Amino acid sequence: MRSCGLLNSSNKPVPLRSGSVTVLIRGFVADVGCELLYRNDEQGPVEAVFVFPMDAEAAVYAFQARLGGTCIQAQLQEKKQAQELYGDALAGGQSSFLLQQEGTGGDVFSCSLGNLPPGEEAALTLRYVCELPLEPDGAARYMLPAVLRPRYTPHGWDGEDVTQGVPRVPQGELPYTLSLSATLQSPHGIDRVLSNCSLTPLSYTAGNRTSAQVSLAEAPPWDRDMELLVYYAEPHKPSAVLEVGLPGAEPDTAVGGVTLQYRIQDQTYKETLQFPLQPQDGDRLPVHRLAAKSLLLELEGAVDTGSEGDRRRALETSLSSGVVCSLTAYVGVDTERGQPVQGPLVRRDIPLAGFGAVPHMWKMQGFSNMNLASRAMCCSAPMPEDWDQDLCYQSADCAVDCDFDDSLDVPERAPEESPLLRLVSLQNADGSWDLDPRLAAALGVSETDARGRMPSQDVPPSIWATVLAVVWLHGRAVGQRDEWELLEAKAVGWVRGQAGPQLSECLEAANTLLGCSVGPAVFGL
């Protein structure tokens, strides 16, 4: 069997060879294309099934396949019809491909490629758009979920497990690779780019720094999500995107204007922006698709309550906009092949990175070139407390390396609850935390240090503990922000109502203790 090429831990051939991601980031919107390259090195046809994570608010709007010299555009259909068409195509010996959302959460998808003939290659490409959140330090954050982490099947969960049966292998044994390249555009200029993975130097493609390109310098670790933090010259200055709403609509070569008025604390601000009434995105229509996704999320929430009218509206919205939801799926069939594919079809599930082994210790090199704002921790499996598990965010224009220490002989052990889950489980109903040994352990500090670093004896322990927890979330779990954003907002609301002028002192002391650089904007200061 080893002559068949790529193998998983069970010595079965794996047809997925590589994943290639291209990202176009315009301001705070990312348009992403993901190409999955398959090759069948077996003696008969195979069906390859790949389950992968996705941002729950991302709008998946296109799916196509390149089989031989033929490019096939998949069509969005009602999910049951798409599944039936896919099954009928396989039964008739036709190559077919299917993209569908798994479950109702919107953050797990599956890609199936059936009847890939022996010795042939296929490239499947899906496209999606997503809105990028603005970080407290002014960065636009793009995250590529690289793995299905344990958050999808939390401890004690007795509901649907969409990843059940998917094979797991140590990340060093994954038989496929990942590459990523990004094009960055902003009318206000691009300052710098940071990442938790190694990047090539930032290359400006416009003299005024309004356009740039950057790529992964090497394949990223598969045990964590990959992040890009894009810093613009004027991140808070408003900009506008104009899209044609109806096919064939004639743009007006006139100038439009918009006025934005808002209030921060006791100050009122007013911004006026003028822009040409000329479409900027062609057929990409990211704003339309994000609007459709927002409506679908609202309608799908009502579908769960049994509203037939909302179900019908969700289905119509998905089909008319081209954005996938839990009721629809993309399906394509190769009708150009003259002869049906011969031989029994064998299913091959694409393996994912496993979590049974403790990651190697990280070595830090060149860290003195970066400030603490660029430092974060991202750990998918807990390590002994005396291990250094820091992960630095690397700048695209400075030489900072993070290497695994392969000299360590680390035995495998059973997965344990992550520090984030431990911290979440300790939060009180009002949003606060208590200062106790369990919190100190979750934060990775001793209880003596946690109590001894309080800025003054006048600070209530619960306020100090809550500030520590919020700082830890922003400094050490930024890659899992979607999981703690709501509970963090509750904690900030509570501490602001309790701390008063002591909050600034607590924040400074917490940053010092935890080695973070969380800004005062997190607490509304």
Short mmCIF file of C-alpha atoms in Angstrom, two decimals:
data_model
loop_
_atom_site.label_atom_id
_atom_site.label_comp_id
_atom_site.label_asym_id
_atom_site.label_seq_id
_atom_site.Cartn_x
_atom_site.Cartn_y
_atom_site.Cartn_z
CA MET A 1 0.00 0.00 0.00
CA ARG A 2 2.88 2.44 0.55
CA SER A 3 3.24 2.78 -3.19
CA CYS A 4 -0.09 4.61 -3.24
CA GLY A 5 1.46 7.89 -2.10
CA LEU A 6 0.03 9.85 0.82
CA LEU A 7 -1.00 7.75 3.80
CA ASN A 8 -2.70 8.41 7.10
CA SER A 9 -1.89 6.70 10.41
CA SER A 10 -3.98 3.69 9.38
CA ASN A 11 -1.85 3.23 6.26
CA LYS A 12 -4.74 4.27 4.00
CA PRO A 13 -4.10 6.52 1.00
CA VAL A 14 -5.22 10.13 1.38
CA PRO A 15 -6.14 11.94 -1.83
CA LEU A 16 -5.90 15.53 -0.50
CA ARG A 17 -2.48 16.91 -1.41
CA SER A 18 -2.65 20.60 -0.53
CA GLY A 19 -4.77 23.57 0.43
CA SER A 20 -4.07 26.99 -1.06
CA VAL A 21 -5.74 30.12 0.33
CA THR A 22 -5.81 33.54 -1.35
CA VAL A 23 -7.20 36.49 0.60
CA LEU A 24 -8.20 39.93 -0.64
CA ILE A 25 -8.57 42.26 2.36
CA ARG A 26 -10.16 45.60 1.58
CA GLY A 27 -10.48 47.62 4.74
CA PHE A 28 -12.49 45.45 7.11
CA VAL A 29 -13.84 42.89 4.61
CA ALA A 30 -12.00 39.77 3.40
CA ASP A 31 -12.82 37.91 0.18
CA VAL A 32 -11.28 34.45 0.46
CA GLY A 33 -10.65 31.69 -2.06
CA CYS A 34 -9.67 28.20 -0.82
CA GLU A 35 -8.40 25.64 -3.34
CA LEU A 36 -8.18 21.97 -2.34
CA LEU A 37 -6.01 19.85 -4.65
CA TYR A 38 -6.76 16.12 -4.81
CA ARG A 39 -5.00 13.27 -6.58
CA ASN A 40 -6.09 9.65 -6.67
CA ASP A 41 -3.08 7.29 -6.56
CA GLU A 42 -5.16 4.17 -5.94
CA GLN A 43 -6.17 1.48 -8.39
CA GLY A 44 -9.88 2.37 -8.37
CA PRO A 45 -12.11 5.44 -7.96
CA VAL A 46 -12.34 7.15 -4.58
CA GLU A 47 -14.69 9.48 -2.73
CA ALA A 48 -12.79 12.02 -0.64
CA VAL A 49 -14.61 13.68 2.28
CA PHE A 50 -13.04 16.66 4.07
CA VAL A 51 -14.67 18.20 7.17
CA PHE A 52 -13.31 21.64 8.03
CA PRO A 53 -14.13 24.69 10.20
CA MET A 54 -15.46 28.02 9.00
CA ASP A 55 -16.23 31.36 10.58
CA ALA A 56 -19.92 31.11 11.55
CA GLU A 57 -20.61 34.57 10.08
CA ALA A 58 -18.75 33.97 6.81
CA ALA A 59 -20.85 33.99 3.64
CA VAL A 60 -19.89 31.06 1.36
CA TYR A 61 -21.01 32.09 -2.12
CA ALA A 62 -19.25 30.00 -4.79
CA PHE A 63 -17.92 26.48 -5.39
CA GLN A 64 -16.27 25.06 -8.50
CA ALA A 65 -14.12 22.15 -9.64
CA ARG A 66 -11.38 21.75 -12.22
CA LEU A 67 -11.36 18.16 -13.47
CA GLY A 68 -8.78 17.57 -16.16
CA GLY A 69 -9.27 20.45 -18.55
CA THR A 70 -12.89 21.08 -17.56
CA CYS A 71 -14.04 23.78 -15.13
CA ILE A 72 -17.42 23.04 -13.56
CA GLN A 73 -19.42 25.63 -11.61
CA ALA A 74 -21.48 24.09 -8.83
CA GLN A 75 -25.11 25.15 -8.45
CA LEU A 76 -26.78 26.07 -5.16
CA GLN A 77 -29.84 23.92 -4.51
CA GLU A 78 -32.09 22.89 -1.66
CA LYS A 79 -29.92 20.56 0.44
CA LYS A 80 -31.95 17.37 -0.01
CA GLN A 81 -32.09 17.84 -3.79
CA ALA A 82 -28.34 18.53 -3.90
CA GLN A 83 -27.59 15.40 -1.89
CA GLU A 84 -29.81 13.30 -4.15
CA LEU A 85 -28.18 14.69 -7.30
CA TYR A 86 -24.73 13.95 -5.86
CA GLY A 87 -25.74 10.38 -4.95
CA ASP A 88 -27.32 9.73 -8.34
CA ALA A 89 -24.19 11.00 -10.10
CA LEU A 90 -21.97 8.63 -8.12
CA ALA A 91 -24.29 5.72 -8.81
CA GLY A 92 -24.10 6.50 -12.53
CA GLY A 93 -20.30 6.60 -12.58
CA GLN A 94 -20.05 10.39 -12.93
CA SER A 95 -17.58 12.52 -11.03
CA SER A 96 -19.42 14.87 -8.68
CA PHE A 97 -18.69 17.26 -5.83
CA LEU A 98 -20.78 18.56 -2.92
CA LEU A 99 -20.31 21.38 -0.40
CA GLN A 100 -22.66 21.61 2.56
CA GLN A 101 -22.95 23.03 6.03
CA GLU A 102 -22.89 20.41 8.78
CA GLY A 103 -25.47 20.94 11.52
CA THR A 104 -27.05 24.32 12.29
CA GLY A 105 -24.08 26.07 13.92
CA GLY A 106 -22.71 27.42 10.64
CA ASP A 107 -19.07 26.85 11.64
CA VAL A 108 -18.45 23.36 10.21
CA PHE A 109 -18.61 22.41 6.51
CA SER A 110 -17.93 19.24 4.55
CA CYS A 111 -16.57 18.96 1.04
CA SER A 112 -17.15 15.68 -0.83
CA LEU A 113 -15.52 14.69 -4.12
CA GLY A 114 -16.86 11.44 -5.55
CA ASN A 115 -15.72 9.19 -8.39
CA LEU A 116 -12.26 10.68 -8.79
CA PRO A 117 -10.73 8.25 -11.32
CA PRO A 118 -7.38 6.52 -10.73
CA GLY A 119 -4.37 8.65 -11.60
CA GLU A 120 -6.37 11.87 -12.00
CA GLU A 121 -6.31 15.21 -10.17
CA ALA A 122 -9.10 17.57 -9.18
CA ALA A 123 -8.98 21.07 -7.75
CA LEU A 124 -12.01 22.23 -5.76
CA THR A 125 -12.32 25.95 -4.98
CA LEU A 126 -14.76 27.56 -2.58
CA ARG A 127 -15.14 31.30 -2.00
CA TYR A 128 -16.46 33.23 0.95
CA VAL A 129 -16.52 36.75 2.36
CA CYS A 130 -16.31 37.77 6.00
CA GLU A 131 -16.25 40.98 7.98
CA LEU A 132 -13.08 41.61 9.99
CA PRO A 133 -13.39 42.73 13.62
CA LEU A 134 -11.53 45.82 14.81
CA GLU A 135 -9.14 45.03 17.65
CA PRO A 136 -8.71 47.47 20.57
CA ASP A 137 -5.27 48.48 19.23
CA GLY A 138 -6.75 49.37 15.83
CA ALA A 139 -5.91 46.18 13.90
CA ALA A 140 -8.25 44.42 11.47
CA ARG A 141 -8.13 40.72 12.40
CA TYR A 142 -8.46 37.97 9.78
CA MET A 143 -8.54 34.42 11.11
CA LEU A 144 -8.25 31.24 9.06
CA PRO A 145 -9.62 28.34 11.14
CA ALA A 146 -7.02 25.68 10.37
CA VAL A 147 -8.38 22.88 12.51
CA LEU A 148 -11.51 21.51 14.09
CA ARG A 149 -10.58 22.06 17.70
CA PRO A 150 -12.22 20.50 20.77
CA ARG A 151 -14.56 23.51 21.07
CA TYR A 152 -16.90 21.79 18.62
CA THR A 153 -17.45 18.86 20.98
CA PRO A 154 -17.05 20.31 24.49
CA HIS A 155 -16.70 18.13 27.55
CA GLY A 156 -20.07 16.69 28.58
CA TRP A 157 -21.72 17.53 25.25
CA ASP A 158 -24.43 14.98 24.43
CA GLY A 159 -25.70 16.54 21.18
CA GLU A 160 -24.69 15.98 17.57
CA ASP A 161 -20.98 15.39 16.98
CA VAL A 162 -20.34 16.44 13.39
CA THR A 163 -16.72 15.31 13.54
CA GLN A 164 -17.41 11.80 14.83
CA GLY A 165 -15.55 9.24 12.75
CA VAL A 166 -13.10 11.75 11.23
CA PRO A 167 -9.61 10.22 11.58
CA ARG A 168 -7.01 12.07 13.66
CA VAL A 169 -3.25 11.97 13.26
CA PRO A 170 -0.40 13.87 14.95
CA GLN A 171 0.00 17.21 13.21
CA GLY A 172 3.51 16.30 12.02
CA GLU A 173 2.01 13.36 10.09
CA LEU A 174 -0.70 15.23 8.20
CA PRO A 175 -0.29 14.23 4.53
CA TYR A 176 -1.29 17.60 3.06
CA THR A 177 0.09 21.15 3.19
CA LEU A 178 -1.33 24.67 3.47
CA SER A 179 -0.22 27.89 1.82
CA LEU A 180 -1.68 31.40 2.07
CA SER A 181 -1.15 34.67 0.24
CA ALA A 182 -2.91 37.94 1.00
CA THR A 183 -3.49 41.15 -0.95
CA LEU A 184 -4.20 44.16 1.27
CA GLN A 185 -5.94 47.34 0.14
CA SER A 186 -6.91 50.49 2.03
CA PRO A 187 -7.42 54.06 0.78
CA HIS A 188 -5.82 55.34 4.00
CA GLY A 189 -2.59 53.34 3.74
CA ILE A 190 -1.27 50.10 5.25
CA ASP A 191 1.13 50.44 8.17
CA ARG A 192 2.19 46.88 9.06
CA VAL A 193 1.04 43.26 9.36
CA LEU A 194 1.51 40.87 12.28
CA SER A 195 0.76 37.16 12.46
CA ASN A 196 1.08 34.18 14.77
CA CYS A 197 2.80 32.41 11.84
CA SER A 198 5.98 33.18 9.92
CA LEU A 199 5.43 35.70 7.08
CA THR A 200 7.36 36.93 4.08
CA PRO A 201 8.33 40.63 4.18
CA LEU A 202 5.44 43.00 3.47
CA SER A 203 5.65 44.12 -0.17
CA TYR A 204 3.98 47.40 -1.14
CA THR A 205 2.51 47.43 -4.65
CA ALA A 206 1.54 51.12 -4.62
CA GLY A 207 3.78 54.09 -3.91
CA ASN A 208 1.32 55.59 -1.41
CA ARG A 209 1.17 52.30 0.55
CA THR A 210 -2.52 51.77 -0.22
CA SER A 211 -1.87 48.26 -1.58
CA ALA A 212 0.45 45.49 -0.37
CA GLN A 213 1.02 41.74 -0.50
CA VAL A 214 2.22 39.21 2.05
CA SER A 215 2.40 35.40 2.23
CA LEU A 216 3.12 32.61 4.65
CA ALA A 217 6.86 31.97 4.73
CA GLU A 218 6.29 28.33 5.72
CA ALA A 219 3.43 25.97 6.44
CA PRO A 220 1.69 26.94 9.71
CA PRO A 221 1.10 24.56 12.63
CA TRP A 222 -2.18 22.69 12.24
CA ASP A 223 -3.02 22.75 15.96
CA ARG A 224 -4.14 26.40 16.01
CA ASP A 225 -5.98 28.95 13.92
CA MET A 226 -3.88 31.24 11.76
CA GLU A 227 -4.26 34.99 12.23
CA LEU A 228 -3.34 38.14 10.36
CA LEU A 229 -3.47 41.49 12.17
CA VAL A 230 -3.53 44.32 9.61
CA TYR A 231 -2.72 47.81 10.87
CA TYR A 232 -3.92 50.74 8.75
CA ALA A 233 -2.60 54.29 8.87
CA GLU A 234 -6.00 55.68 9.90
CA PRO A 235 -8.08 52.71 11.11
CA HIS A 236 -10.92 54.81 12.52
CA LYS A 237 -11.41 57.02 9.49
CA PRO A 238 -14.62 56.05 7.64
CA SER A 239 -14.64 54.78 4.05
CA ALA A 240 -17.41 53.67 1.68
CA VAL A 241 -17.90 50.76 -0.74
CA LEU A 242 -20.42 51.08 -3.58
CA GLU A 243 -21.94 48.00 -5.25
CA VAL A 244 -24.45 47.67 -8.09
CA GLY A 245 -27.64 46.29 -6.59
CA LEU A 246 -29.44 45.08 -9.73
CA PRO A 247 -27.98 43.35 -12.82
CA GLY A 248 -27.61 45.78 -15.66
CA ALA A 249 -27.97 48.87 -13.47
CA GLU A 250 -26.16 51.82 -14.94
CA PRO A 251 -23.84 53.63 -12.48
CA ASP A 252 -24.19 57.42 -12.20
CA THR A 253 -19.67 58.98 -13.49
CA ALA A 254 -21.77 61.91 -10.20
CA VAL A 255 -20.56 62.05 -6.52
CA GLY A 256 -22.43 60.76 -3.50
CA GLY A 257 -22.02 61.66 0.12
CA VAL A 258 -22.72 60.23 3.55
CA THR A 259 -22.61 61.83 6.98
CA LEU A 260 -21.82 59.80 10.09
CA GLN A 261 -22.58 61.33 13.46
CA TYR A 262 -21.81 59.50 16.71
CA ARG A 263 -21.21 60.10 20.39
CA ILE A 264 -18.42 58.82 22.64
CA GLN A 265 -18.99 59.57 26.30
CA ASP A 266 -19.80 63.31 26.33
CA GLN A 267 -18.23 64.16 22.97
CA THR A 268 -20.18 64.32 19.70
CA TYR A 269 -18.33 63.64 16.45
CA LYS A 270 -19.41 64.18 12.84
CA GLU A 271 -17.74 62.78 9.73
CA THR A 272 -18.72 63.60 6.14
CA LEU A 273 -17.49 61.38 3.32
CA GLN A 274 -17.83 61.88 -0.42
CA PHE A 275 -17.31 59.14 -2.98
CA PRO A 276 -17.87 58.60 -6.72
CA LEU A 277 -21.01 56.68 -7.65
CA GLN A 278 -18.96 54.06 -9.44
CA PRO A 279 -19.04 50.38 -8.38
CA GLN A 280 -15.74 49.22 -6.87
CA ASP A 281 -16.06 45.44 -6.56
CA GLY A 282 -17.44 44.20 -9.86
CA ASP A 283 -19.21 40.88 -9.35
CA ARG A 284 -17.73 40.22 -5.90
CA LEU A 285 -20.55 42.07 -4.07
CA PRO A 286 -19.15 41.47 -0.57
CA VAL A 287 -21.57 43.88 1.14
CA HIS A 288 -24.60 42.24 -0.50
CA ARG A 289 -23.41 38.79 0.53
CA LEU A 290 -22.63 39.81 4.10
CA ALA A 291 -26.10 41.36 4.33
CA ALA A 292 -27.64 38.12 3.03
CA LYS A 293 -25.65 36.09 5.57
CA SER A 294 -26.80 38.35 8.40
CA LEU A 295 -30.42 37.87 7.36
CA LEU A 296 -29.93 34.09 7.02
CA LEU A 297 -28.52 33.85 10.55
CA GLU A 298 -31.61 35.63 11.84
CA LEU A 299 -34.02 33.49 9.83
CA GLU A 300 -32.28 30.20 10.67
CA GLY A 301 -32.60 31.04 14.35
CA ALA A 302 -36.37 31.30 13.85
CA VAL A 303 -36.42 28.07 11.82
CA ASP A 304 -35.33 26.17 14.94
CA THR A 305 -38.59 27.22 16.61
CA GLY A 306 -40.63 25.58 13.87
CA SER A 307 -41.69 28.61 11.80
CA GLU A 308 -42.46 27.35 8.27
CA GLY A 309 -42.67 30.90 6.92
CA ASP A 310 -39.17 31.72 8.16
CA ARG A 311 -37.88 28.44 6.74
CA ARG A 312 -39.28 29.26 3.30
CA ARG A 313 -37.88 32.79 3.45
CA ALA A 314 -34.45 31.49 4.50
CA LEU A 315 -34.43 29.03 1.61
CA GLU A 316 -35.44 31.75 -0.89
CA THR A 317 -32.83 34.18 0.48
CA SER A 318 -30.08 31.57 0.22
CA LEU A 319 -30.94 30.54 -3.32
CA SER A 320 -31.35 34.11 -4.62
CA SER A 321 -28.15 35.42 -3.01
CA GLY A 322 -25.99 32.34 -3.63
CA VAL A 323 -24.99 32.21 0.05
CA VAL A 324 -25.07 28.74 1.61
CA CYS A 325 -27.16 28.06 4.71
CA SER A 326 -28.24 24.94 6.62
CA LEU A 327 -31.09 24.40 4.12
CA THR A 328 -28.98 24.50 0.94
CA ALA A 329 -25.85 22.98 -0.57
CA TYR A 330 -23.61 23.46 -3.61
CA VAL A 331 -23.46 20.52 -6.02
CA GLY A 332 -21.69 19.98 -9.34
CA VAL A 333 -21.55 17.06 -11.78
CA ASP A 334 -19.02 16.34 -14.53
CA THR A 335 -21.21 15.77 -17.60
CA GLU A 336 -18.32 16.06 -20.09
CA ARG A 337 -16.79 12.63 -19.44
CA GLY A 338 -17.85 10.27 -22.19
CA GLN A 339 -17.50 7.01 -20.25
CA PRO A 340 -18.64 6.38 -16.66
CA VAL A 341 -15.95 5.82 -14.05
CA GLN A 342 -15.43 2.08 -13.60
CA GLY A 343 -14.85 0.12 -10.42
CA PRO A 344 -16.15 0.04 -6.83
CA LEU A 345 -16.05 3.42 -5.08
CA VAL A 346 -13.91 3.62 -1.90
CA ARG A 347 -14.46 6.41 0.64
CA ARG A 348 -11.42 8.19 2.09
CA ASP A 349 -11.97 10.61 4.97
CA ILE A 350 -9.32 13.33 5.11
CA PRO A 351 -7.59 13.15 8.52
CA LEU A 352 -7.39 16.12 10.87
CA ALA A 353 -4.72 17.13 13.36
CA GLY A 354 -5.03 15.15 16.59
CA PHE A 355 -4.79 16.49 20.12
CA GLY A 356 -3.52 13.50 22.05
CA ALA A 357 0.09 14.67 22.19
CA VAL A 358 1.50 17.61 24.11
CA PRO A 359 3.06 20.21 21.77
CA HIS A 360 6.80 20.74 21.87
CA MET A 361 8.25 23.64 23.82
CA TRP A 362 8.56 26.89 21.90
CA LYS A 363 11.93 28.61 21.62
CA MET A 364 11.85 32.40 21.39
CA GLN A 365 14.39 34.13 19.16
CA GLY A 366 14.68 37.82 18.40
CA PHE A 367 11.80 38.61 20.78
CA SER A 368 13.48 41.79 21.99
CA ASN A 369 12.69 43.40 18.63
CA MET A 370 8.95 43.36 19.41
CA ASN A 371 6.83 45.03 22.05
CA LEU A 372 4.49 43.18 24.34
CA ALA A 373 1.46 44.12 22.24
CA SER A 374 2.70 41.65 19.65
CA ARG A 375 2.89 38.76 22.12
CA ALA A 376 0.16 36.22 22.70
CA MET A 377 -0.32 32.65 23.81
CA CYS A 378 -2.21 30.08 21.78
CA CYS A 379 -2.28 26.55 23.18
CA SER A 380 -4.71 23.87 22.08
CA ALA A 381 -3.56 21.33 24.67
CA PRO A 382 -2.36 22.21 28.18
CA MET A 383 1.28 21.75 29.14
CA PRO A 384 2.98 21.49 32.52
CA GLU A 385 3.07 24.82 34.34
CA ASP A 386 6.86 25.06 34.21
CA TRP A 387 6.92 24.94 30.42
CA ASP A 388 7.29 28.05 28.30
CA GLN A 389 4.28 28.00 25.99
CA ASP A 390 4.45 31.53 24.56
CA LEU A 391 3.72 32.09 20.91
CA CYS A 392 4.90 35.36 19.41
CA TYR A 393 3.05 37.33 16.79
CA GLN A 394 5.54 37.83 14.02
CA SER A 395 5.86 41.02 12.04
CA ALA A 396 6.08 40.84 8.28
CA ASP A 397 8.99 43.27 8.33
CA CYS A 398 11.15 41.97 11.18
CA ALA A 399 13.13 38.78 11.60
CA VAL A 400 11.57 36.85 14.46
CA ASP A 401 11.59 33.07 14.50
CA CYS A 402 9.58 30.59 16.56
CA ASP A 403 11.03 27.09 16.39
CA PHE A 404 9.99 23.80 17.92
CA ASP A 405 12.56 22.19 20.16
CA ASP A 406 12.59 18.78 18.53
CA SER A 407 15.15 17.49 21.04
CA LEU A 408 12.44 17.05 23.66
CA ASP A 409 11.05 13.55 23.98
CA VAL A 410 7.46 14.17 25.04
CA PRO A 411 5.19 11.19 25.71
CA GLU A 412 1.57 11.22 24.60
CA ARG A 413 -1.14 11.74 27.17
CA ALA A 414 -4.90 12.05 27.25
CA PRO A 415 -6.39 15.43 26.30
CA GLU A 416 -7.17 17.75 29.21
CA GLU A 417 -9.49 20.70 29.58
CA SER A 418 -7.96 23.83 28.05
CA PRO A 419 -7.04 26.88 30.19
CA LEU A 420 -9.77 28.85 28.43
CA LEU A 421 -12.47 26.36 29.35
CA ARG A 422 -11.21 26.29 32.94
CA LEU A 423 -11.35 30.08 33.08
CA VAL A 424 -14.85 30.21 31.60
CA SER A 425 -16.14 27.66 34.08
CA LEU A 426 -14.98 29.85 36.99
CA GLN A 427 -16.92 32.98 35.95
CA ASN A 428 -19.75 33.98 38.27
CA ALA A 429 -23.28 34.69 37.06
CA ASP A 430 -22.78 38.46 37.40
CA GLY A 431 -19.72 38.38 35.12
CA SER A 432 -17.04 38.54 37.82
CA TRP A 433 -14.35 36.09 38.95
CA ASP A 434 -13.20 35.19 42.47
CA LEU A 435 -9.55 35.40 43.47
CA ASP A 436 -8.77 31.81 44.43
CA PRO A 437 -6.26 29.03 43.61
CA ARG A 438 -8.36 27.72 40.73
CA LEU A 439 -8.29 31.09 38.94
CA ALA A 440 -4.54 31.44 39.49
CA ALA A 441 -3.98 27.98 37.98
CA ALA A 442 -6.11 28.83 34.92
CA LEU A 443 -4.13 32.05 34.42
CA GLY A 444 -0.83 30.19 34.72
CA VAL A 445 0.42 32.08 37.80
CA SER A 446 0.83 31.18 41.45
CA GLU A 447 -1.79 32.22 43.97
CA THR A 448 0.94 34.05 45.89
CA ASP A 449 1.75 36.21 42.86
CA ALA A 450 -1.92 36.73 42.06
CA ARG A 451 -2.54 38.13 45.54
CA GLY A 452 0.82 39.83 46.01
CA ARG A 453 0.61 41.86 42.78
CA MET A 454 -2.66 43.59 43.68
CA PRO A 455 -2.07 47.34 43.15
CA SER A 456 -3.31 48.18 46.66
CA GLN A 457 -5.07 46.65 49.63
CA ASP A 458 -8.09 48.85 48.91
CA VAL A 459 -8.89 46.97 45.72
CA PRO A 460 -11.58 44.31 46.28
CA PRO A 461 -10.21 40.87 45.33
CA SER A 462 -13.07 40.18 42.90
CA ILE A 463 -12.30 43.36 40.91
CA TRP A 464 -8.62 42.43 40.69
CA ALA A 465 -9.49 38.86 39.70
CA THR A 466 -11.91 40.01 36.97
CA VAL A 467 -9.38 42.43 35.49
CA LEU A 468 -6.80 39.62 35.44
CA ALA A 469 -9.24 37.31 33.64
CA VAL A 470 -10.14 39.91 30.98
CA VAL A 471 -6.47 40.76 30.37
CA TRP A 472 -5.65 37.04 30.04
CA LEU A 473 -8.41 36.59 27.44
CA HIS A 474 -7.13 39.45 25.29
CA GLY A 475 -3.46 38.57 25.71
CA ARG A 476 -3.48 34.78 25.71
CA ALA A 477 -6.65 33.57 23.95
CA VAL A 478 -7.08 36.05 21.11
CA GLY A 479 -7.37 33.20 18.59
CA GLN A 480 -10.52 31.98 20.36
CA ARG A 481 -12.19 35.36 20.63
CA ASP A 482 -15.48 34.14 19.18
CA GLU A 483 -15.82 31.81 22.16
CA TRP A 484 -15.34 34.38 24.93
CA GLU A 485 -16.50 37.67 23.42
CA LEU A 486 -19.93 37.69 25.11
CA LEU A 487 -18.72 36.63 28.55
CA GLU A 488 -15.91 39.22 28.33
CA ALA A 489 -18.45 41.97 27.60
CA LYS A 490 -20.39 40.96 30.70
CA ALA A 491 -17.21 41.00 32.79
CA VAL A 492 -16.18 44.45 31.52
CA GLY A 493 -19.64 45.83 32.24
CA TRP A 494 -19.48 44.49 35.79
CA VAL A 495 -15.98 45.71 36.58
CA ARG A 496 -16.61 49.20 35.18
CA GLY A 497 -19.57 49.55 37.51
CA GLN A 498 -17.52 48.44 40.51
CA ALA A 499 -13.92 49.61 40.12
CA GLY A 500 -14.06 53.37 39.59
CA PRO A 501 -10.64 55.10 39.48
CA GLN A 502 -8.92 51.89 40.63
CA LEU A 503 -9.46 50.28 37.22
CA SER A 504 -6.44 51.92 35.56
CA GLU A 505 -4.13 50.74 38.37
CA CYS A 506 -5.52 47.22 38.15
CA LEU A 507 -5.03 47.11 34.37
CA GLU A 508 -1.40 48.22 34.61
CA ALA A 509 -0.64 45.68 37.35
CA ALA A 510 -2.42 42.87 35.45
CA ASN A 511 -0.41 43.57 32.29
CA THR A 512 2.79 43.40 34.32
CA LEU A 513 1.88 40.15 36.05
CA LEU A 514 0.70 38.34 32.92
CA GLY A 515 3.26 39.80 30.50
CA CYS A 516 0.58 41.36 28.30
CA SER A 517 -0.04 44.80 26.84
CA VAL A 518 -3.81 45.15 26.81
CA GLY A 519 -4.87 48.74 26.19
CA PRO A 520 -7.33 50.77 28.28
CA ALA A 521 -9.83 50.82 25.40
CA VAL A 522 -10.80 47.25 26.34
CA PHE A 523 -12.35 48.64 29.52
CA GLY A 524 -13.69 51.80 27.89
CA LEU A 525 -11.05 54.03 29.50
#
